[in-house]
């Protein structure tokens, strides 16, 4: 049965909603209400585990007097997506009600455990010019999947879209989930190799590719920082690295808009995502992009940005490598320096180009 303490204590405490989220001691009135609960016979069973208490957890009232910080009951609040876990030392904390969350549209609409992109019916031009997405709050946190220097950035690479960033790491290195969420896909996918896709409460999805081993399965609820796989080189890969993507409604954008991989720091608690950021040629460039402009930009400014990107894409020219071509020779042919060609083609190895490779020349 559910504790009489739960409701009695909360009714007795004025201003309960103003308490802080975790670790706060319940006022004396709440403890008194718990002590006056109906007496029961204490069963002769071992005490419960101190592990995180799931939703609808029911404990025997006799354990309330231990005072060891063991969770003894849960209480639904608000819309039911959050619960309060009450401890036997008169403290409490918030936890998520995963059973309730599983029914939310973000975890039911366009949900597929086999398809990489289930959003094929979502048109980019139908999306809002700007979306504000909460990344962390009092019950949601962030952990960098793997801290290192990005060696292959988001954008066009060898004439093809590179929809994430590549992070070099040793074979078998633990890879961590960036945010809390639910695993939508965990399987081998051509190109990606062993791939895990996690969907988050704000609608974002994070991709973790080329893993040597997957440690979670589709449908699992995971927490930020949880090890979900091991680094590897499966799929289309030239060596051990993590291919990391972030997508919104099926459209990828530069993960470096979210956080700094070298420091492991989140850039902001709320992401202001422009529709123009979903274009594969739109990269995060700290030296030229003012984050405050993203927040306060008008629709007209965002439309102008989209038009600029479209014009740049239309002006792009590509050279298809033929037998005998060199980067310096290609640069001279189009009136460029070798350095300019390299800047237009991030990750280009001037000493190793192959026949059929596309190199941007404008």
Short mmCIF file of C-alpha atoms in Angstrom, two decimals, residues 5-360:
data_model
loop_
_atom_site.label_atom_id
_atom_site.label_comp_id
_atom_site.label_asym_id
_atom_site.label_seq_id
_atom_site.Cartn_x
_atom_site.Cartn_y
_atom_site.Cartn_z
CA UNK A 5 2.92 10.00 5.08
CA UNK A 6 3.13 11.15 1.50
CA UNK A 7 -0.03 13.21 1.26
CA UNK A 8 -0.34 14.07 4.93
CA UNK A 9 3.16 15.51 5.08
CA UNK A 10 2.82 17.52 1.93
CA UNK A 11 -0.52 18.99 2.99
CA UNK A 12 1.01 19.97 6.31
CA UNK A 13 3.95 21.77 4.71
CA UNK A 14 3.19 25.29 3.49
CA UNK A 15 5.22 26.50 0.53
CA UNK A 16 6.29 22.93 -0.37
CA UNK A 17 6.52 23.79 -4.06
CA UNK A 18 9.21 26.37 -3.32
CA UNK A 19 11.68 23.79 -1.99
CA UNK A 20 14.78 23.10 -4.04
CA UNK A 21 15.01 19.95 -6.14
CA UNK A 22 17.38 17.57 -4.40
CA UNK A 23 18.82 16.80 -1.02
CA UNK A 24 16.72 19.30 0.92
CA UNK A 25 15.47 18.24 4.34
CA UNK A 26 11.70 18.20 4.71
CA UNK A 27 10.41 20.64 7.32
CA UNK A 28 9.65 19.47 10.83
CA UNK A 29 5.90 19.41 10.12
CA UNK A 30 6.41 16.77 7.44
CA UNK A 31 8.46 14.57 9.74
CA UNK A 32 5.80 14.92 12.43
CA UNK A 33 3.08 13.91 9.99
CA UNK A 34 5.09 10.83 9.07
CA UNK A 35 5.52 9.89 12.73
CA UNK A 36 1.76 10.11 13.30
CA UNK A 37 0.96 7.69 10.46
CA UNK A 38 -1.08 4.62 11.36
CA UNK A 39 0.91 1.96 13.16
CA UNK A 40 1.64 -1.24 11.29
CA UNK A 41 3.35 -4.50 12.05
CA UNK A 42 6.97 -4.39 10.91
CA UNK A 43 7.61 -7.38 8.63
CA UNK A 44 10.70 -9.52 9.12
CA UNK A 45 12.29 -8.88 5.71
CA UNK A 46 15.65 -7.36 4.70
CA UNK A 47 15.81 -3.57 4.08
CA UNK A 48 15.40 -2.30 0.50
CA UNK A 49 18.33 -1.43 -1.73
CA UNK A 50 19.63 2.14 -1.77
CA UNK A 51 19.53 2.14 -5.57
CA UNK A 52 17.45 4.70 -7.45
CA UNK A 53 13.78 4.08 -6.77
CA UNK A 54 11.60 3.39 -9.84
CA UNK A 55 8.17 4.90 -10.33
CA UNK A 56 5.36 3.33 -8.27
CA UNK A 57 7.88 1.96 -5.78
CA UNK A 58 6.16 0.73 -2.61
CA UNK A 59 8.07 0.00 0.59
CA UNK A 60 7.02 -1.21 4.01
CA UNK A 61 6.33 1.69 6.43
CA UNK A 62 8.54 0.20 9.11
CA UNK A 63 11.65 1.02 7.07
CA UNK A 64 10.93 4.74 7.26
CA UNK A 65 12.62 4.97 10.64
CA UNK A 66 16.02 3.73 9.45
CA UNK A 67 17.20 7.22 8.48
CA UNK A 68 19.73 5.89 5.95
CA UNK A 69 18.49 7.93 2.98
CA UNK A 70 16.69 4.98 1.42
CA UNK A 71 13.87 5.88 -0.97
CA UNK A 72 10.57 4.84 0.57
CA UNK A 73 7.85 6.25 -1.68
CA UNK A 74 7.14 8.25 -4.82
CA UNK A 75 4.68 11.04 -5.51
CA UNK A 76 3.43 12.18 -8.92
CA UNK A 77 3.55 15.93 -9.54
CA UNK A 78 2.45 18.23 -12.34
CA UNK A 79 1.85 16.38 -15.60
CA UNK A 80 3.22 13.11 -14.23
CA UNK A 81 6.48 13.16 -16.18
CA UNK A 82 8.33 13.93 -12.95
CA UNK A 83 8.02 12.28 -9.57
CA UNK A 84 9.32 13.10 -6.12
CA UNK A 85 11.15 10.29 -4.36
CA UNK A 86 10.87 10.55 -0.56
CA UNK A 87 13.76 9.21 1.50
CA UNK A 88 13.58 7.80 5.02
CA UNK A 89 15.91 10.55 6.33
CA UNK A 90 13.30 13.22 5.50
CA UNK A 91 15.03 14.36 2.27
CA UNK A 92 13.75 14.06 -1.29
CA UNK A 93 14.70 14.43 -4.95
CA UNK A 94 13.13 14.52 -8.39
CA UNK A 95 13.18 11.53 -10.74
CA UNK A 96 11.64 10.90 -14.16
CA UNK A 97 8.59 8.73 -14.69
CA UNK A 98 9.73 6.72 -17.70
CA UNK A 99 6.43 4.86 -17.99
CA UNK A 100 4.65 8.17 -18.48
CA UNK A 101 7.38 9.60 -20.74
CA UNK A 102 7.10 6.59 -23.06
CA UNK A 103 3.58 7.74 -24.00
CA UNK A 104 4.68 11.28 -24.98
CA UNK A 105 4.54 12.11 -28.69
CA UNK A 106 8.29 12.75 -28.85
CA UNK A 107 8.82 9.05 -28.06
CA UNK A 108 5.98 7.69 -30.20
CA UNK A 109 5.80 9.80 -33.38
CA UNK A 110 8.27 8.82 -36.13
CA UNK A 111 9.63 6.06 -33.89
CA UNK A 112 11.47 3.28 -35.70
CA UNK A 113 13.97 0.80 -34.31
CA UNK A 114 15.28 -0.17 -37.78
CA UNK A 115 15.22 3.00 -39.92
CA UNK A 116 18.05 5.53 -39.52
CA UNK A 117 15.88 8.49 -40.57
CA UNK A 118 12.14 8.02 -39.97
CA UNK A 119 11.44 11.72 -40.67
CA UNK A 120 11.38 11.50 -44.46
CA UNK A 121 7.95 13.17 -44.55
CA UNK A 122 9.18 16.27 -42.67
CA UNK A 123 10.08 19.08 -45.08
CA UNK A 124 12.78 21.53 -44.01
CA UNK A 125 10.87 24.52 -45.35
CA UNK A 126 7.92 23.61 -43.13
CA UNK A 127 10.01 23.91 -39.96
CA UNK A 128 9.98 27.12 -37.87
CA UNK A 129 12.63 29.70 -38.72
CA UNK A 130 13.97 29.25 -35.20
CA UNK A 131 13.45 26.66 -32.44
CA UNK A 132 14.50 27.02 -28.79
CA UNK A 133 15.45 23.64 -27.31
CA UNK A 134 16.17 23.12 -23.60
CA UNK A 135 19.28 20.96 -23.22
CA UNK A 136 19.72 20.69 -19.45
CA UNK A 137 17.66 21.55 -16.38
CA UNK A 138 17.33 20.47 -12.74
CA UNK A 139 16.67 16.83 -13.70
CA UNK A 140 18.51 16.57 -17.05
CA UNK A 141 22.27 16.78 -17.45
CA UNK A 142 24.97 16.65 -20.14
CA UNK A 143 28.21 14.70 -20.56
CA UNK A 144 30.55 15.02 -23.54
CA UNK A 145 30.54 11.65 -25.40
CA UNK A 146 34.33 11.80 -25.78
CA UNK A 147 36.70 14.71 -25.23
CA UNK A 148 39.21 15.32 -28.01
CA UNK A 149 40.02 17.57 -30.93
CA UNK A 150 37.66 17.25 -33.89
CA UNK A 151 39.69 16.03 -36.86
CA UNK A 152 36.92 15.85 -39.46
CA UNK A 153 34.23 18.54 -39.05
CA UNK A 154 30.61 18.81 -40.16
CA UNK A 155 29.96 19.86 -43.75
CA UNK A 156 30.96 18.71 -47.22
CA UNK A 157 33.83 16.23 -47.45
CA UNK A 158 35.15 14.91 -50.76
CA UNK A 159 32.03 16.31 -52.43
CA UNK A 160 29.69 14.40 -50.12
CA UNK A 161 27.76 15.49 -47.05
CA UNK A 162 29.48 14.71 -43.76
CA UNK A 163 26.60 15.00 -41.31
CA UNK A 164 28.57 14.86 -38.07
CA UNK A 165 32.04 15.17 -36.62
CA UNK A 166 34.73 12.50 -36.34
CA UNK A 167 36.51 12.12 -33.01
CA UNK A 168 39.68 9.97 -32.93
CA UNK A 169 39.83 7.44 -30.11
CA UNK A 170 41.51 4.13 -29.33
CA UNK A 171 39.78 0.84 -30.02
CA UNK A 172 37.58 -0.15 -27.07
CA UNK A 173 37.40 3.34 -25.53
CA UNK A 174 34.08 3.84 -23.65
CA UNK A 175 31.61 6.13 -25.45
CA UNK A 176 29.10 7.98 -23.27
CA UNK A 177 25.57 9.25 -23.92
CA UNK A 178 25.46 13.03 -24.24
CA UNK A 179 21.99 13.52 -22.70
CA UNK A 180 19.24 11.54 -20.98
CA UNK A 181 17.01 9.76 -23.45
CA UNK A 182 15.73 6.53 -24.96
CA UNK A 183 17.60 4.33 -27.43
CA UNK A 184 15.68 4.36 -30.72
CA UNK A 185 18.07 2.24 -32.76
CA UNK A 186 20.95 -0.07 -31.89
CA UNK A 187 22.14 -2.17 -34.82
CA UNK A 188 24.70 -2.56 -37.58
CA UNK A 189 24.07 -0.09 -40.42
CA UNK A 190 26.04 0.02 -43.66
CA UNK A 191 28.46 2.95 -43.62
CA UNK A 192 27.92 3.66 -39.93
CA UNK A 193 28.93 0.19 -38.77
CA UNK A 194 27.66 -0.45 -35.25
CA UNK A 195 25.32 2.49 -34.68
CA UNK A 196 23.35 3.73 -31.68
CA UNK A 197 20.72 6.47 -32.01
CA UNK A 198 19.31 8.06 -28.85
CA UNK A 199 16.23 10.28 -28.88
CA UNK A 200 15.95 12.99 -26.25
CA UNK A 201 13.02 14.76 -24.61
CA UNK A 202 13.54 17.97 -26.63
CA UNK A 203 13.25 16.13 -29.97
CA UNK A 204 16.97 15.96 -30.71
CA UNK A 205 18.61 12.68 -31.66
CA UNK A 206 22.30 11.85 -31.15
CA UNK A 207 24.14 9.31 -33.32
CA UNK A 208 27.16 7.23 -32.24
CA UNK A 209 28.77 5.37 -35.16
CA UNK A 210 31.64 2.97 -35.99
CA UNK A 211 31.43 1.36 -32.52
CA UNK A 212 33.22 -1.94 -31.90
CA UNK A 213 30.50 -2.96 -29.44
CA UNK A 214 27.00 -1.76 -28.54
CA UNK A 215 26.12 -1.90 -24.83
CA UNK A 216 22.46 -0.87 -25.03
CA UNK A 217 19.46 -2.02 -27.05
CA UNK A 218 16.49 -0.24 -28.66
CA UNK A 219 13.93 0.83 -26.08
CA UNK A 220 16.43 1.25 -23.21
CA UNK A 221 16.21 4.43 -21.12
CA UNK A 222 19.67 5.86 -20.51
CA UNK A 223 21.19 8.71 -18.52
CA UNK A 224 23.73 11.32 -19.60
CA UNK A 225 27.22 9.94 -19.06
CA UNK A 226 26.15 6.31 -19.25
CA UNK A 227 28.52 4.11 -21.27
CA UNK A 228 26.53 2.96 -24.29
CA UNK A 229 29.25 1.53 -26.51
CA UNK A 230 32.95 1.04 -27.21
CA UNK A 231 34.95 2.92 -29.83
CA UNK A 232 35.88 1.07 -32.98
CA UNK A 233 36.24 1.17 -36.75
CA UNK A 234 33.23 -0.74 -38.09
CA UNK A 235 31.47 0.27 -41.30
CA UNK A 236 33.06 2.70 -43.75
CA UNK A 237 35.97 3.83 -41.61
CA UNK A 238 39.67 4.40 -42.16
CA UNK A 239 40.61 3.83 -38.52
CA UNK A 240 39.23 3.87 -34.95
CA UNK A 241 37.10 6.94 -34.32
CA UNK A 242 33.65 8.00 -33.14
CA UNK A 243 31.32 9.45 -35.74
CA UNK A 244 28.95 11.69 -33.76
CA UNK A 245 25.86 13.38 -35.18
CA UNK A 246 23.05 15.52 -33.80
CA UNK A 247 19.77 15.73 -35.72
CA UNK A 248 16.53 17.61 -35.23
CA UNK A 249 13.45 16.09 -36.88
CA UNK A 250 15.77 14.14 -39.17
CA UNK A 251 17.99 17.07 -40.19
CA UNK A 252 21.63 17.08 -39.11
CA UNK A 253 23.44 20.20 -37.89
CA UNK A 254 26.96 20.89 -36.65
CA UNK A 255 27.37 19.23 -33.21
CA UNK A 256 29.87 21.96 -32.31
CA UNK A 257 26.91 24.32 -31.97
CA UNK A 258 26.06 22.32 -28.85
CA UNK A 259 29.39 21.90 -27.13
CA UNK A 260 33.17 22.19 -27.28
CA UNK A 261 34.65 18.71 -27.73
CA UNK A 262 38.10 19.79 -26.55
CA UNK A 263 36.90 21.14 -23.18
CA UNK A 264 33.81 18.95 -22.87
CA UNK A 265 31.69 22.00 -22.04
CA UNK A 266 28.13 22.71 -23.14
CA UNK A 267 27.92 26.09 -24.87
CA UNK A 268 24.49 26.99 -23.42
CA UNK A 269 21.65 25.39 -21.47
CA UNK A 270 19.22 26.33 -24.23
CA UNK A 271 19.99 25.85 -27.92
CA UNK A 272 18.53 28.39 -30.33
CA UNK A 273 18.49 26.44 -33.59
CA UNK A 274 17.89 28.33 -36.82
CA UNK A 275 16.40 26.53 -39.79
CA UNK A 276 19.42 27.67 -41.78
CA UNK A 277 21.68 25.73 -39.38
CA UNK A 278 20.19 22.52 -40.78
CA UNK A 279 21.90 23.11 -44.11
CA UNK A 280 24.98 20.87 -44.60
CA UNK A 281 27.16 23.89 -45.45
CA UNK A 282 26.27 25.75 -42.22
CA UNK A 283 29.11 25.25 -39.76
CA UNK A 284 29.62 26.60 -36.28
CA UNK A 285 32.44 29.16 -36.44
CA UNK A 286 33.02 30.79 -33.01
CA UNK A 287 35.08 33.65 -34.40
CA UNK A 288 32.33 34.88 -36.70
CA UNK A 289 29.02 33.82 -35.16
CA UNK A 290 27.53 35.80 -32.30
CA UNK A 291 25.33 33.50 -30.18
CA UNK A 292 23.21 36.43 -29.01
CA UNK A 293 22.35 37.17 -32.64
CA UNK A 294 20.89 33.66 -32.88
CA UNK A 295 18.60 34.47 -29.97
CA UNK A 296 17.39 37.88 -31.12
CA UNK A 297 17.56 37.59 -34.91
CA UNK A 298 14.36 38.46 -36.77
CA UNK A 299 12.70 36.18 -39.29
CA UNK A 300 13.94 38.50 -42.04
CA UNK A 301 17.55 38.05 -40.89
CA UNK A 302 17.14 34.27 -40.83
CA UNK A 303 15.62 34.27 -44.32
CA UNK A 304 18.54 36.39 -45.54
CA UNK A 305 20.95 33.85 -44.03
CA UNK A 306 19.18 31.01 -45.83
CA UNK A 307 19.39 32.92 -49.12
CA UNK A 308 23.11 33.55 -48.61
CA UNK A 309 23.74 29.84 -47.99
CA UNK A 310 21.70 28.88 -51.06
CA UNK A 311 23.70 31.32 -53.18
CA UNK A 312 26.99 29.91 -51.90
CA UNK A 313 25.87 26.37 -52.70
CA UNK A 314 24.85 27.40 -56.22
CA UNK A 315 28.27 28.97 -56.78
CA UNK A 316 30.21 25.88 -55.66
CA UNK A 317 32.37 24.24 -58.32
CA UNK A 318 33.94 20.81 -58.10
CA UNK A 319 36.79 19.09 -59.90
CA UNK A 320 36.71 15.33 -60.39
CA UNK A 321 40.20 13.90 -59.97
CA UNK A 322 41.67 12.21 -63.05
CA UNK A 323 44.79 10.15 -63.57
CA UNK A 324 47.91 12.29 -63.10
CA UNK A 325 46.16 15.09 -61.18
CA UNK A 326 47.82 16.75 -58.19
CA UNK A 327 46.36 19.26 -55.76
CA UNK A 328 48.85 21.92 -56.84
CA UNK A 329 48.01 21.28 -60.49
CA UNK A 330 44.26 21.47 -59.80
CA UNK A 331 44.77 24.73 -57.89
CA UNK A 332 46.71 26.28 -60.79
CA UNK A 333 44.06 25.18 -63.29
CA UNK A 334 41.38 27.15 -61.45
CA UNK A 335 43.52 30.14 -60.50
CA UNK A 336 43.81 29.19 -56.83
CA UNK A 337 46.66 28.53 -54.45
CA UNK A 338 47.07 25.09 -52.92
CA UNK A 339 46.28 26.62 -49.50
CA UNK A 340 42.95 27.96 -50.84
CA UNK A 341 42.02 24.52 -52.17
CA UNK A 342 42.82 22.93 -48.81
CA UNK A 343 40.69 25.52 -46.96
CA UNK A 344 37.77 24.72 -49.25
CA UNK A 345 38.17 20.98 -48.57
CA UNK A 346 38.64 20.34 -44.82
CA UNK A 347 40.45 17.07 -44.19
CA UNK A 348 41.94 16.96 -47.70
CA UNK A 349 45.25 15.08 -47.80
CA UNK A 350 47.25 16.80 -50.55
CA UNK A 351 49.52 13.77 -50.86
CA UNK A 352 46.72 11.21 -51.20
CA UNK A 353 43.97 11.98 -53.70
CA UNK A 354 42.24 9.28 -55.71
CA UNK A 355 40.73 9.05 -59.16
CA UNK A 356 37.06 9.97 -59.07
CA UNK A 357 37.39 12.05 -55.89
CA UNK A 358 35.57 15.40 -55.98
CA UNK A 359 37.54 18.45 -54.85
CA UNK A 360 35.88 21.80 -54.36
#
